mmCIF file of C-alpha atoms in Angstrom:
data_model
loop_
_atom_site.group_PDB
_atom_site.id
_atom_site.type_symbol
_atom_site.label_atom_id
_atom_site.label_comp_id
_atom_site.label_asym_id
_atom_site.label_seq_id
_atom_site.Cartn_x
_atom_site.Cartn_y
_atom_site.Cartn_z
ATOM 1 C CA UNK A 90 0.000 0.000 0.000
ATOM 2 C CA UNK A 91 1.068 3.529 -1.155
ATOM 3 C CA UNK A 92 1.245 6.372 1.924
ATOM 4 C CA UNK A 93 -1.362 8.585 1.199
ATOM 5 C CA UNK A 94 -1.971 11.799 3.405
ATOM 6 C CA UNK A 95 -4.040 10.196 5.639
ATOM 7 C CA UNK A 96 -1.707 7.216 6.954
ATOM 8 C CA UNK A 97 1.325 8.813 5.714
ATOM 9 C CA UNK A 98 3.798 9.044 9.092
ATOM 10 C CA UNK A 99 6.568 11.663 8.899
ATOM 11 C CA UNK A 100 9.970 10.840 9.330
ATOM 12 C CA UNK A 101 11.227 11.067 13.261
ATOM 13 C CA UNK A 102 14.486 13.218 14.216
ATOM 14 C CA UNK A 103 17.086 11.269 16.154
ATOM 15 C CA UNK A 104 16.737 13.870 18.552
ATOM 16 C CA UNK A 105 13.193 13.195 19.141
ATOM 17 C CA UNK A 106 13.842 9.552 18.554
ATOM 18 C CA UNK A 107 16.187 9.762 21.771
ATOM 19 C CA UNK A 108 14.146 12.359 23.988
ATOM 20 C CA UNK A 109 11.167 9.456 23.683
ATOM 21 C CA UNK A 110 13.621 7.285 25.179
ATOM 22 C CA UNK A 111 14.909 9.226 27.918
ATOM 23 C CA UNK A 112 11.416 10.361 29.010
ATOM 24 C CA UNK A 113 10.400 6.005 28.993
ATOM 25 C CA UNK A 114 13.010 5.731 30.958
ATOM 26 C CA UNK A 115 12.380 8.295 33.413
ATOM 27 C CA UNK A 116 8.743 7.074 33.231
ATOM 28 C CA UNK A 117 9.494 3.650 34.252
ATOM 29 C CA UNK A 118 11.678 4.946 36.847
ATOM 30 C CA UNK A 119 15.111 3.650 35.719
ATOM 31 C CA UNK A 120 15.789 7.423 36.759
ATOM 32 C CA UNK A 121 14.260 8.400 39.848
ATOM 33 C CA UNK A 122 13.096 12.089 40.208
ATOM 34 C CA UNK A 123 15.721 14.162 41.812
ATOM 35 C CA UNK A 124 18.926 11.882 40.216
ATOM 36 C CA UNK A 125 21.246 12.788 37.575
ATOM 37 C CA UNK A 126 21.092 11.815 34.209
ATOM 38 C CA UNK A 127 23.895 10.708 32.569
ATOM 39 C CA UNK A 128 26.459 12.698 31.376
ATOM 40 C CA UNK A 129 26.631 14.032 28.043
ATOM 41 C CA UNK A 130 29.612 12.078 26.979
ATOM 42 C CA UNK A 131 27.924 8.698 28.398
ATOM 43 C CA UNK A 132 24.962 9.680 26.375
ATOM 44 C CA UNK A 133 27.059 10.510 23.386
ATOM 45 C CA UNK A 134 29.095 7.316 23.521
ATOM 46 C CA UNK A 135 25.174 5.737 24.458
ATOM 47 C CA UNK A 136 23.372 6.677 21.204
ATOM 48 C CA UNK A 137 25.754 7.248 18.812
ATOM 49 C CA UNK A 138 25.335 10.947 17.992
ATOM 50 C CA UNK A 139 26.694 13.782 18.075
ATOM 51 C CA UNK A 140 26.265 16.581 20.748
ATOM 52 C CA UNK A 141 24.093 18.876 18.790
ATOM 53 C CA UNK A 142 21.638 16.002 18.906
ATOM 54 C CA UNK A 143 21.884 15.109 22.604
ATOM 55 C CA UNK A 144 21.718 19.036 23.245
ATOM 56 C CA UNK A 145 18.432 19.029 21.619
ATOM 57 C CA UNK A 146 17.111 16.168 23.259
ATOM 58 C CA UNK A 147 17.567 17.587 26.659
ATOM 59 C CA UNK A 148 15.757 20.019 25.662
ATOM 60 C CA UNK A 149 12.750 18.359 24.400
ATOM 61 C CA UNK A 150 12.722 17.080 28.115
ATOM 62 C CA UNK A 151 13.213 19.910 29.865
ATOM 63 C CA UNK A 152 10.425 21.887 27.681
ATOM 64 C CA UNK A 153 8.164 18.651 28.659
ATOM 65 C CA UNK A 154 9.021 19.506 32.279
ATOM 66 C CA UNK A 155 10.330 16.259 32.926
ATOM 67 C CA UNK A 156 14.238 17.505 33.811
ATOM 68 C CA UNK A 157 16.118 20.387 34.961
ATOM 69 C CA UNK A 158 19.482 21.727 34.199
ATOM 70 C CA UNK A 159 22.040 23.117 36.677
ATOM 71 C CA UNK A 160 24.775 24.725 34.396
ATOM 72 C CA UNK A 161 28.105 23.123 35.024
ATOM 73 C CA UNK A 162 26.540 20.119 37.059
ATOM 74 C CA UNK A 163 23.995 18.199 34.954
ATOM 75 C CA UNK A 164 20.752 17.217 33.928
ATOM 76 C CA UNK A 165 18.416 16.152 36.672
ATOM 77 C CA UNK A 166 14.882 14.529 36.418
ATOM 78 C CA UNK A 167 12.512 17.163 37.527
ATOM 79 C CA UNK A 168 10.477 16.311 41.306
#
């Protein structure tokens, strides 16, 4: 079957692709509200990407309310 416009699913963004992750994750509570997410490095090394990508990932979650970011510390998952 052809898409048409009706069934027709866009393309995702990494970014997004990894942001849905993150936020499962935090959702299941692999991270616990209050604790640090890991490093952008780890998540780097993690998914593959680059750090434009992981930058823009944060902040899908921190838009969604889900973390918080102390400059020069880290991500957090939001309380």
């Amino acid at each position: 079957m052809l898409p048409t416009e009706e069934n027709h699913v866009p393309p995702r963004y990494r970014y997004e692709q990894i942001a849905d992750d993150l936020a499962e994750r935090i959702a299941s509570g692999e991270f616990q509200p209050g604790s640090k997410l890991p490093s952008r490095r780890e998540l780097i090394e993690h998914y593959g990407v680059t750090e434009p990508v992981i930058d823009r990932a944060m902040q899908v979650l921190r838009i969604k309310g889900m973390t918080e970011t102390l400059p020069g510390v880290g991500v957090f998952v939001a309380e």
